[in-house]
Amino acid sequence: MPKLVALVNPNRLQPGVAPLALDYLASALKSRGHEVRVLDLCHVRRPKESIRAFFAEVKPDLIGFTIRNLDDVVFNCFLAEEMKPLVEEIKRASSAPIVLGGSGFSMAPELLLDFFAVNLGVAGEGDIALPMLSSGTADMSEIPGLVWRDGTEIKRNPLGCTDVNALNLSERGTIDHAPYSYGKGKRGCAGVQTKRGCSNRCIYCTVPNIEGRTVRLRNPKAIADEMEALAASGIKRIFLADSEFNYPMEHAVACCEEFIARDMAKKLTWQAYASPGQFDANLAKEMKEAGCDLLITTLDSGDDAVLERLGKPFRVADAVACVKACQEADLNAIYCLTLGGPGETIDTVMKTLAMMQSLKPAKVTFGEPQGLRVYPNTPLADIVREEGFTKSNPNLHGPVDGNEDFLRPVYYMAREMGFLIPLIQAQRWFGHMHHRIVRR
Ligand code: B12
């Protein structure tokens, strides 16, 4: 039976990013006959008042609450704490069941269900799960990624693995992108996914817990259709919202060729994340021609042993070749370094800096943050447990007591690099990071 679903975006980090997840979920719900209303709290002045006003008018059967970020990865910030009063306000304003979801939620589903005192959540993709849940007829055990309370127990189904070419995105357009078009559309981006899943094994990464390990590639024609529809609606810039656009490289090339065939560069420009492992001069050239105006490339380190310990699928020679390929193609790129992971020393940092100096790139940034956020259910969390998750472990920064599951932000910063932390915090304060993230 068709239902009314309210979708709430509580993400107030600035500059805001349009809630792509809610556009995709709204499309999935609408294509199955459900009605959708969106409450976007990103730019409102008084979120609690907005919640009260919204639910005074809208009487949904189900409320979807998206949790994109748990923290801003720059030490000392735990966004779940700021979202909790908003969930409480929603509970007061509506009696409809609340379901949590999103990349932040998927990193620690059971812990967050308890933290927010909610009974339902979806880990991973929601495109199939949310319409199933809102139909009210599906068996709980059959809904992909569903996390729910059964008596005193919390149960969780395996992550969904949607056929990305069966996604119905024809109803995209629920989200109002206008407030996110900073700089007359030249800076804010609308998101588009080209694939889901990552099979790499970087020790700190949460993506396998969000998108799963099975890589599923979207048809380049469908991606280009989606981009053209966004361009027709006035969007000037897009972010290809994959963890790494160029894994696998053949798919990135196929996308670029489709964009070139459609003269995409004349309709909009786009940005993407890339990693040096599967990158070459031809890809750089095609990206430039296809309209890419910024590539964010994570080189991590100039030391092979550090890259190996980080579980990276590339080595220093690949990073060097990647920078040179971008320079030859005149592709605008930011190179990110990650300092302070396991095995990092002053020597390895000096090697990294020497690598960057020799390459003379235009823009370098240090990863977000220096050091690594230790996320629950990652190989890095296992490394920390082996080293000892104790206050006396000199590589750890953040709460240890009562935080055995790493829900609150704990950072790994190899002992020798610990002196950098106050500098990073100061840099953040003055807004010198490449995303000048501030809380509204
Ligand atoms: C692209 C991207 C960016 C781009 C976004 C560009 C844009 N205009 O959209 C940029 C570079 C701007 C960016 C910035 C940041 N990002 Co970012 N980003 C990503 C990335 C790679 C993809 C996000 C995305 O859009 N995916 C596509 C959408 C469709 O997927 P989704 O949001 O996960 O939604 C699906 C499911 O989660 C689920 N779902 C979502 N909501 C709900 C709700 C319900 C009710 C249900 C049932 C299901 C559900 O269904 C959806 C559809 O299947 C993710 C990593 C990843 N692979 O998830 C990191 C990620 C989301 N980012 C992250 C972070 C930390 C940040 C920054 C804070 C970094 C910084 N310090 O600058 C900022 C925050 C910006 C902000 N204002 O919020 C973290 C968040 C985790 C955390 N630490 O809390 C992630 C997970 C990466 C990581 N480190 O693990 N990011």
Coordinates of C-alpha atoms and ligand atoms in Angstrom, one line a residue:
M1 CA 0.0 0.0 0.0
P2 CA 1.4 3.5 -0.9
K3 CA 2.7 5.4 2.1
L4 CA 3.9 8.9 2.9
V5 CA 7.6 8.9 3.8
A6 CA 9.3 11.9 5.3
L7 CA 13.1 12.1 4.6
V8 CA 15.2 14.2 7.0
N9 CA 18.7 15.6 6.3
P10 CA 20.3 16.7 9.6
N11 CA 23.8 17.4 8.0
R12 CA 24.7 21.0 8.9
L13 CA 28.4 20.9 8.1
Q14 CA 29.3 23.9 5.9
P15 CA 29.8 24.3 3.1
G16 CA 26.9 21.9 2.8
V17 CA 26.7 19.1 0.3
A18 CA 23.3 18.3 -1.2
P19 CA 21.9 15.1 0.2
L20 CA 22.4 12.9 -2.8
A21 CA 21.3 9.8 -0.7
L22 CA 17.8 11.4 -0.2
D23 CA 17.5 12.2 -3.9
Y24 CA 18.2 8.5 -4.8
L25 CA 16.0 7.2 -2.0
A26 CA 13.1 9.5 -2.9
S27 CA 13.4 8.3 -6.5
A28 CA 13.3 4.6 -5.4
L29 CA 10.2 5.3 -3.1
K30 CA 8.3 7.4 -5.7
S31 CA 8.9 4.8 -8.4
R32 CA 7.2 2.3 -6.1
G33 CA 4.2 4.6 -5.7
H34 CA 5.1 6.1 -2.3
E35 CA 4.8 9.8 -1.6
V36 CA 7.8 11.6 -0.3
R37 CA 8.4 14.9 1.6
V38 CA 11.9 16.1 2.4
L39 CA 13.0 18.2 5.4
D40 CA 16.5 19.6 4.7
L41 CA 18.0 21.1 7.9
C42 CA 21.4 22.0 6.3
H43 CA 20.8 25.7 5.9
V44 CA 17.9 26.5 8.3
R45 CA 18.6 28.8 11.3
R46 CA 16.7 27.0 14.0
P47 CA 16.5 23.3 13.2
K48 CA 14.2 22.3 16.1
E49 CA 11.7 24.9 15.0
S50 CA 11.8 23.7 11.5
I51 CA 11.2 20.2 12.7
R52 CA 8.1 21.3 14.6
A53 CA 6.7 23.3 11.7
F54 CA 7.3 20.5 9.2
F55 CA 5.6 17.8 11.3
A56 CA 2.7 20.1 12.2
E57 CA 1.9 20.0 8.5
V58 CA 3.2 16.6 7.3
K59 CA 1.9 13.4 8.9
P60 CA 4.1 10.6 7.5
D61 CA 3.8 6.9 8.0
L62 CA 7.6 6.5 8.2
I63 CA 10.5 8.9 8.8
G64 CA 13.9 8.3 7.2
F65 CA 16.8 10.1 8.9
T66 CA 20.1 10.1 7.0
I67 CA 23.4 10.2 8.9
R68 CA 26.1 11.0 6.4
N69 CA 28.9 12.1 8.7
L70 CA 29.6 10.8 12.2
D71 CA 32.5 13.3 12.5
D72 CA 34.5 15.7 10.3
V73 CA 37.7 13.7 10.6
V74 CA 39.6 16.6 12.2
F75 CA 39.8 15.6 15.8
N76 CA 37.4 16.3 18.7
C77 CA 34.2 16.5 16.8
F78 CA 31.4 13.9 17.2
L79 CA 28.4 15.0 15.1
A80 CA 26.1 12.2 16.3
E81 CA 26.0 14.1 19.6
E82 CA 24.7 17.2 17.7
M83 CA 22.1 15.1 15.8
K84 CA 20.7 13.5 18.9
P85 CA 18.6 16.5 20.0
L86 CA 17.1 16.6 16.5
V87 CA 16.1 13.0 16.7
E88 CA 14.5 13.7 20.1
E89 CA 12.6 16.6 18.6
I90 CA 11.3 14.5 15.8
K91 CA 10.1 11.9 18.3
R92 CA 8.2 14.6 20.1
A93 CA 6.7 16.0 16.9
S94 CA 5.7 12.8 15.2
S95 CA 4.6 9.3 16.3
A96 CA 5.8 7.7 13.0
P97 CA 8.6 5.1 13.3
I98 CA 12.0 6.5 12.6
V99 CA 14.5 4.6 10.4
L100 CA 18.2 5.6 10.4
G101 CA 20.5 5.1 7.5
G102 CA 23.5 6.6 5.6
S103 CA 27.3 6.2 5.4
G104 CA 27.8 7.4 9.0
F105 CA 25.1 5.1 10.3
S106 CA 26.5 2.1 8.4
M107 CA 29.9 2.4 10.2
A108 CA 28.4 1.3 13.5
P109 CA 24.7 0.4 13.0
E110 CA 23.9 -1.4 16.3
L111 CA 25.8 1.2 18.4
L112 CA 24.0 4.1 16.7
L113 CA 20.5 2.4 17.1
D114 CA 21.3 2.4 20.8
F115 CA 22.8 5.9 20.8
F116 CA 19.7 7.4 19.3
A117 CA 17.3 5.1 21.0
V118 CA 15.6 4.1 17.8
N119 CA 14.3 0.7 16.7
L120 CA 15.0 0.6 13.0
G121 CA 18.0 1.3 10.7
V122 CA 19.4 0.2 7.4
A123 CA 23.1 -0.5 7.0
G124 CA 24.4 0.2 3.5
E125 CA 22.2 0.8 0.4
G126 CA 18.6 1.9 1.1
D127 CA 17.2 1.9 -2.4
I128 CA 15.6 -1.5 -2.0
A129 CA 15.3 -1.7 1.8
L130 CA 13.4 1.6 2.4
P131 CA 10.6 1.0 -0.1
M132 CA 10.3 -2.6 1.3
L133 CA 10.1 -1.2 4.9
S134 CA 7.6 1.5 4.0
S135 CA 5.3 -1.0 2.2
G136 CA 4.9 -2.6 5.7
T137 CA 4.3 -6.0 4.2
A138 CA 7.9 -7.4 4.0
D139 CA 9.3 -9.8 6.5
M140 CA 12.0 -8.1 8.6
S141 CA 14.5 -10.8 7.9
E142 CA 14.2 -10.3 4.2
I143 CA 15.0 -6.5 4.1
P144 CA 18.6 -6.0 2.9
G145 CA 20.8 -4.4 5.6
L146 CA 17.9 -4.0 8.0
V147 CA 19.0 -3.5 11.7
W148 CA 16.1 -3.9 14.1
R149 CA 15.3 -4.7 17.7
D150 CA 13.8 -8.0 18.5
G151 CA 13.0 -8.0 22.2
T152 CA 16.2 -7.1 23.9
E153 CA 18.3 -8.2 21.0
I154 CA 19.4 -6.1 17.9
K155 CA 19.4 -8.1 14.7
R156 CA 21.1 -7.2 11.4
N157 CA 20.6 -8.6 7.9
P158 CA 23.5 -8.8 5.4
L159 CA 24.2 -5.6 3.4
G160 CA 22.2 -5.2 0.2
C161 CA 23.9 -5.6 -3.1
T162 CA 21.6 -3.7 -5.5
D163 CA 21.9 -4.2 -9.2
V164 CA 23.0 -0.6 -9.9
N165 CA 21.7 -0.8 -13.5
A166 CA 18.2 -1.6 -12.2
L167 CA 18.2 1.6 -10.0
N168 CA 15.3 3.8 -10.9
L169 CA 16.7 7.3 -11.0
S170 CA 14.1 8.7 -13.4
E171 CA 12.4 10.5 -10.4
R172 CA 15.5 12.3 -9.4
G173 CA 14.8 16.0 -8.6
T174 CA 13.2 15.8 -5.2
I175 CA 16.2 17.7 -3.6
D176 CA 16.4 21.4 -4.1
H177 CA 20.0 22.0 -5.2
A178 CA 19.6 25.8 -5.3
P179 CA 20.9 26.4 -1.7
Y180 CA 24.0 24.3 -2.5
S181 CA 25.0 26.2 -5.7
Y182 CA 27.7 28.3 -4.1
G183 CA 29.5 30.8 -6.3
K184 CA 26.6 30.9 -8.8
G185 CA 26.8 27.2 -9.3
K186 CA 30.6 27.2 -9.9
R187 CA 31.5 25.8 -6.5
G188 CA 28.6 23.7 -5.1
C189 CA 28.2 20.3 -6.8
A190 CA 25.4 17.9 -7.3
G191 CA 26.4 14.2 -6.8
V192 CA 26.2 11.3 -9.3
Q193 CA 27.4 7.8 -8.6
T194 CA 29.1 5.8 -11.3
K195 CA 29.4 2.6 -9.3
R196 CA 29.0 1.0 -5.9
G197 CA 31.4 -1.2 -3.9
C198 CA 35.1 -1.3 -3.4
S199 CA 37.3 -4.4 -3.3
N200 CA 40.5 -2.6 -2.1
R201 CA 41.7 -3.3 1.4
C202 CA 43.0 0.0 2.8
I203 CA 43.2 -0.5 6.5
Y204 CA 41.4 2.6 7.6
C205 CA 38.5 2.6 5.1
T206 CA 34.9 2.4 5.9
V207 CA 33.6 1.9 2.4
P208 CA 33.3 -1.9 2.5
N209 CA 30.9 -1.4 5.4
I210 CA 28.9 1.2 3.5
E211 CA 28.8 0.0 -0.1
G212 CA 30.1 -3.6 0.3
R213 CA 33.1 -5.2 -1.4
T214 CA 31.3 -6.2 -4.6
V215 CA 32.0 -3.7 -7.3
R216 CA 29.0 -2.9 -9.5
L217 CA 29.5 -0.6 -12.4
R218 CA 26.7 1.6 -13.9
N219 CA 26.2 1.8 -17.6
P220 CA 28.1 4.9 -18.8
K221 CA 25.0 5.9 -20.9
A222 CA 22.8 6.0 -17.8
I223 CA 25.4 8.0 -15.9
A224 CA 25.6 10.5 -18.8
D225 CA 21.7 10.7 -19.0
E226 CA 21.6 11.5 -15.3
M227 CA 24.3 14.2 -15.8
E228 CA 22.5 15.7 -18.8
A229 CA 19.2 15.8 -16.9
L230 CA 20.9 17.7 -14.0
A231 CA 22.5 20.1 -16.5
A232 CA 19.1 20.7 -18.0
S233 CA 17.8 21.6 -14.6
G234 CA 20.5 24.3 -14.2
I235 CA 23.3 22.3 -12.4
K236 CA 26.7 23.5 -13.6
R237 CA 29.0 21.2 -11.6
I238 CA 28.9 17.6 -10.6
F239 CA 30.8 15.4 -8.1
L240 CA 31.2 11.8 -9.3
A241 CA 30.4 10.5 -5.8
D242 CA 32.5 7.3 -5.9
S243 CA 35.2 6.5 -3.4
E244 CA 37.6 6.2 -6.4
F245 CA 36.3 7.1 -9.9
N246 CA 39.2 5.2 -11.6
Y247 CA 38.7 1.7 -10.0
P248 CA 38.5 0.0 -12.4
M249 CA 40.3 2.2 -14.9
E250 CA 38.4 0.7 -18.0
H251 CA 35.1 1.9 -16.5
A252 CA 36.5 5.4 -15.9
V253 CA 37.7 5.5 -19.6
A254 CA 34.3 4.2 -20.8
C255 CA 32.5 7.0 -18.8
C256 CA 34.9 9.6 -20.2
E257 CA 34.4 8.4 -23.7
E258 CA 30.6 8.6 -23.3
F259 CA 30.9 12.1 -21.8
I260 CA 33.2 13.2 -24.7
A261 CA 30.7 11.8 -27.3
R262 CA 28.0 13.9 -25.7
D263 CA 30.1 17.1 -25.5
M264 CA 29.6 17.0 -21.7
A265 CA 32.3 19.6 -21.1
K266 CA 30.1 22.2 -22.8
K267 CA 27.1 21.3 -20.5
L268 CA 28.8 21.1 -17.1
T269 CA 32.1 20.4 -15.4
W270 CA 32.8 17.6 -12.9
Q271 CA 35.1 16.5 -10.1
A272 CA 36.1 13.1 -8.8
Y273 CA 38.3 11.2 -6.3
A274 CA 41.0 9.0 -7.9
S275 CA 43.8 6.8 -6.7
P276 CA 47.1 6.3 -8.5
G277 CA 46.9 2.5 -8.8
Q278 CA 44.8 2.5 -12.0
F279 CA 45.8 5.7 -13.7
D280 CA 47.6 6.5 -16.9
A281 CA 48.3 9.4 -19.3
N282 CA 45.4 8.4 -21.5
L283 CA 42.9 8.5 -18.7
A284 CA 44.2 11.9 -17.6
K285 CA 43.8 13.2 -21.1
E286 CA 40.3 11.8 -21.5
M287 CA 39.2 13.2 -18.1
K288 CA 40.3 16.6 -19.1
E289 CA 38.5 16.4 -22.4
A290 CA 35.3 15.0 -20.8
G291 CA 34.9 18.0 -18.5
C292 CA 36.8 17.1 -15.3
D293 CA 37.8 20.4 -13.7
L294 CA 39.2 18.9 -10.4
L295 CA 40.7 15.5 -9.5
I296 CA 41.3 14.8 -5.8
T297 CA 44.0 12.2 -5.7
T298 CA 45.1 10.4 -2.6
L299 CA 48.9 9.7 -2.9
D300 CA 49.1 9.0 0.9
S301 CA 52.9 8.5 1.3
G302 CA 56.2 8.6 -0.5
D303 CA 57.4 5.5 1.3
D304 CA 56.5 2.0 -0.1
A305 CA 56.6 0.4 3.4
V306 CA 54.1 2.9 4.7
L307 CA 51.8 2.4 1.7
E308 CA 52.0 -1.4 2.3
R309 CA 51.1 -1.0 5.9
L310 CA 48.2 1.2 4.9
G311 CA 47.0 -1.6 2.7
K312 CA 47.1 0.7 -0.4
P313 CA 46.8 -1.0 -3.8
F314 CA 49.6 1.2 -5.3
R315 CA 53.2 2.1 -4.7
V316 CA 55.3 5.3 -4.9
A317 CA 56.2 4.8 -8.6
D318 CA 52.5 4.7 -9.4
A319 CA 51.9 8.0 -7.4
V320 CA 54.8 9.7 -9.3
A321 CA 53.4 8.5 -12.7
C322 CA 49.9 9.7 -11.7
V323 CA 51.1 13.2 -10.9
K324 CA 53.1 13.4 -14.1
A325 CA 50.1 12.2 -16.2
C326 CA 47.9 14.9 -14.7
Q327 CA 50.5 17.5 -15.3
E328 CA 51.0 16.4 -18.9
A329 CA 47.2 16.5 -19.5
D330 CA 47.0 19.9 -17.7
L331 CA 44.4 18.3 -15.4
N332 CA 43.7 20.3 -12.3
A333 CA 44.4 18.1 -9.4
I334 CA 44.8 18.2 -5.6
Y335 CA 47.1 15.6 -4.1
C336 CA 46.3 14.4 -0.6
L337 CA 48.9 13.0 1.8
T338 CA 48.1 10.9 4.9
L339 CA 50.6 11.4 7.6
G340 CA 50.8 9.5 10.9
G341 CA 49.6 6.0 10.1
P342 CA 51.1 2.8 11.5
G343 CA 54.9 2.8 10.9
E344 CA 55.1 6.5 10.1
T345 CA 58.3 8.2 11.3
I346 CA 60.0 11.6 10.7
D347 CA 62.1 9.8 8.0
T348 CA 59.1 8.5 6.1
V349 CA 57.5 11.9 6.2
M350 CA 60.7 13.5 4.9
K351 CA 60.6 11.0 2.0
T352 CA 57.0 12.0 1.3
L353 CA 57.8 15.7 1.3
A354 CA 60.8 15.0 -1.0
M355 CA 58.6 13.2 -3.4
M356 CA 56.2 16.1 -3.5
Q357 CA 59.0 18.6 -3.9
S358 CA 60.4 16.8 -6.8
L359 CA 57.0 16.7 -8.5
K360 CA 56.3 20.4 -8.0
P361 CA 52.5 20.0 -8.0
A362 CA 50.3 23.1 -7.9
K363 CA 48.2 22.0 -4.9
V364 CA 48.9 19.6 -2.0
T365 CA 46.8 19.0 1.0
F366 CA 47.2 16.8 4.0
G367 CA 44.6 14.1 4.3
E368 CA 41.6 14.7 6.6
P369 CA 43.0 14.6 9.3
Q370 CA 46.7 13.9 9.7
G371 CA 46.6 10.6 11.3
L372 CA 43.7 8.3 10.8
R373 CA 40.3 8.1 12.4
V374 CA 40.0 4.6 13.8
Y375 CA 36.6 3.5 12.6
P376 CA 34.7 0.5 14.1
N377 CA 34.9 -2.7 12.1
T378 CA 38.1 -1.8 10.1
P379 CA 41.5 -3.5 10.0
L380 CA 42.9 -0.4 11.7
A381 CA 40.7 -1.0 14.7
D382 CA 42.1 -4.5 14.9
I383 CA 45.7 -3.1 14.7
V384 CA 44.9 -0.7 17.6
R385 CA 43.4 -3.6 19.7
E386 CA 46.6 -5.6 19.1
E387 CA 48.8 -2.6 20.0
G388 CA 46.6 -2.0 23.1
F389 CA 43.6 0.3 23.1
T390 CA 44.8 2.0 26.3
K391 CA 45.5 5.5 27.4
S392 CA 49.2 4.7 27.5
N393 CA 49.3 3.8 23.8
P394 CA 51.3 6.8 22.4
N395 CA 49.8 6.5 19.0
L396 CA 46.2 7.2 20.0
H397 CA 44.4 10.4 20.5
G398 CA 40.8 10.6 21.7
P399 CA 38.6 8.9 24.3
V400 CA 39.6 5.4 25.3
D401 CA 37.5 4.8 28.5
G402 CA 33.9 3.7 27.7
N403 CA 34.8 3.8 23.9
E404 CA 35.8 0.2 23.3
D405 CA 33.8 0.2 20.1
F406 CA 35.5 3.3 18.7
L407 CA 32.1 5.1 18.2
R408 CA 33.5 8.4 19.5
P409 CA 36.4 9.7 17.4
V410 CA 39.7 8.2 18.2
Y411 CA 42.7 9.0 15.9
Y412 CA 45.8 7.1 15.2
M413 CA 48.8 9.4 14.9
A414 CA 52.1 7.7 15.0
R415 CA 54.0 8.8 18.1
E416 CA 56.7 10.8 16.3
M417 CA 54.1 12.9 14.6
G418 CA 52.0 13.7 17.6
F419 CA 53.4 17.3 17.8
L420 CA 51.4 18.0 14.6
I421 CA 48.0 17.8 16.3
P422 CA 47.8 21.4 17.7
L423 CA 49.0 22.7 14.3
I424 CA 46.3 20.8 12.5
Q425 CA 43.7 22.1 14.9
A426 CA 44.9 25.6 14.4
Q427 CA 44.9 25.2 10.6
R428 CA 41.3 24.0 10.8
W429 CA 40.4 27.0 13.0
F430 CA 41.8 29.4 10.4
G431 CA 40.0 27.5 7.6
H432 CA 43.1 26.5 5.7
M433 CA 42.0 22.9 5.0
H434 CA 40.9 22.2 1.4
H435 CA 37.3 21.7 2.6
R436 CA 36.8 24.6 4.9
I437 CA 34.5 22.7 7.1
V438 CA 32.6 24.5 9.8
R439 CA 29.6 23.7 11.8
R440 CA 26.5 25.7 11.3
Ligands
B12_1 C1 31.7 12.0 -2.6 C2 32.0 12.3 -1.2 C3 32.3 13.6 -0.7 C4 32.2 14.8 -1.6 C5 30.7 15.1 -1.8 C6 30.4 15.8 -3.1 C7 28.9 16.0 -3.3 N1 28.5 17.1 -3.8 O1 28.1 15.1 -3.1 C8 33.0 15.9 -0.8 C9 34.4 15.9 -1.3 C10 32.5 17.3 -0.9 C11 32.9 15.3 0.6 C12 33.1 16.0 1.7 C13 33.1 15.5 3.0 N2 33.1 14.2 3.3 CO1 32.7 12.8 2.1 N3 32.4 11.3 1.0 C14 32.1 11.2 -0.3 C15 31.8 9.7 -0.6 C16 33.0 9.1 -1.4 C17 30.5 9.4 -1.4 C18 29.3 10.0 -0.7 C19 28.1 9.8 -1.6 O2 27.5 10.8 -2.0 N4 27.7 8.5 -1.9 C20 26.6 8.2 -2.8 C21 25.3 8.2 -2.0 C22 24.1 7.8 -2.9 O3 25.4 7.1 -1.1 P1 25.1 7.3 0.5 O4 25.1 8.7 0.9 O5 25.9 6.3 1.2 O6 23.5 6.8 0.6 C23 23.1 5.5 0.4 C24 23.2 4.6 1.7 O7 24.1 5.1 2.7 C25 21.7 4.7 2.2 N5 21.2 5.8 3.0 C26 21.7 7.0 3.1 N6 20.8 7.7 3.9 C27 19.8 6.9 4.3 C28 18.7 7.1 5.1 C29 17.8 6.1 5.3 C30 16.6 6.3 6.1 C31 18.1 4.8 4.7 C32 17.2 3.7 5.0 C33 19.2 4.6 3.9 C34 20.1 5.6 3.7 O8 21.0 4.6 0.9 C35 21.7 5.5 0.0 C36 21.4 5.0 -1.4 O9 21.8 3.7 -1.5 C37 31.8 9.0 0.8 C38 32.4 7.6 0.9 C39 31.3 6.6 0.5 N7 31.6 5.8 -0.4 O10 30.2 6.6 1.1 C40 32.5 10.0 1.7 C41 32.1 10.2 3.1 C42 30.6 10.3 3.2 N8 32.6 11.5 3.5 C43 33.1 11.6 4.7 C44 33.6 12.8 5.3 C45 34.1 12.7 6.7 C46 33.5 14.0 4.6 C47 33.9 15.4 5.2 C48 33.5 15.7 6.6 C49 35.4 15.5 5.0 C50 36.0 16.9 5.4 N9 36.6 17.0 6.5 O11 36.0 17.7 4.6 C51 33.2 16.4 4.2 C52 31.8 16.7 4.7 C53 31.0 17.6 3.7 C54 29.7 17.9 4.3 N10 29.3 19.2 4.2 O12 28.9 17.1 4.8 C55 33.0 10.3 5.4 C56 31.8 10.3 6.4 C57 32.1 9.3 7.5 C58 32.5 10.0 8.8 N11 33.7 10.2 9.1 O13 31.7 10.4 9.6 C59 32.8 9.3 4.2 C60 31.9 8.1 4.5 C61 34.2 8.8 3.8 C62 35.0 8.1 4.9 N12 35.9 8.8 5.4 O14 34.7 7.1 5.3 N13 32.6 14.0 0.5

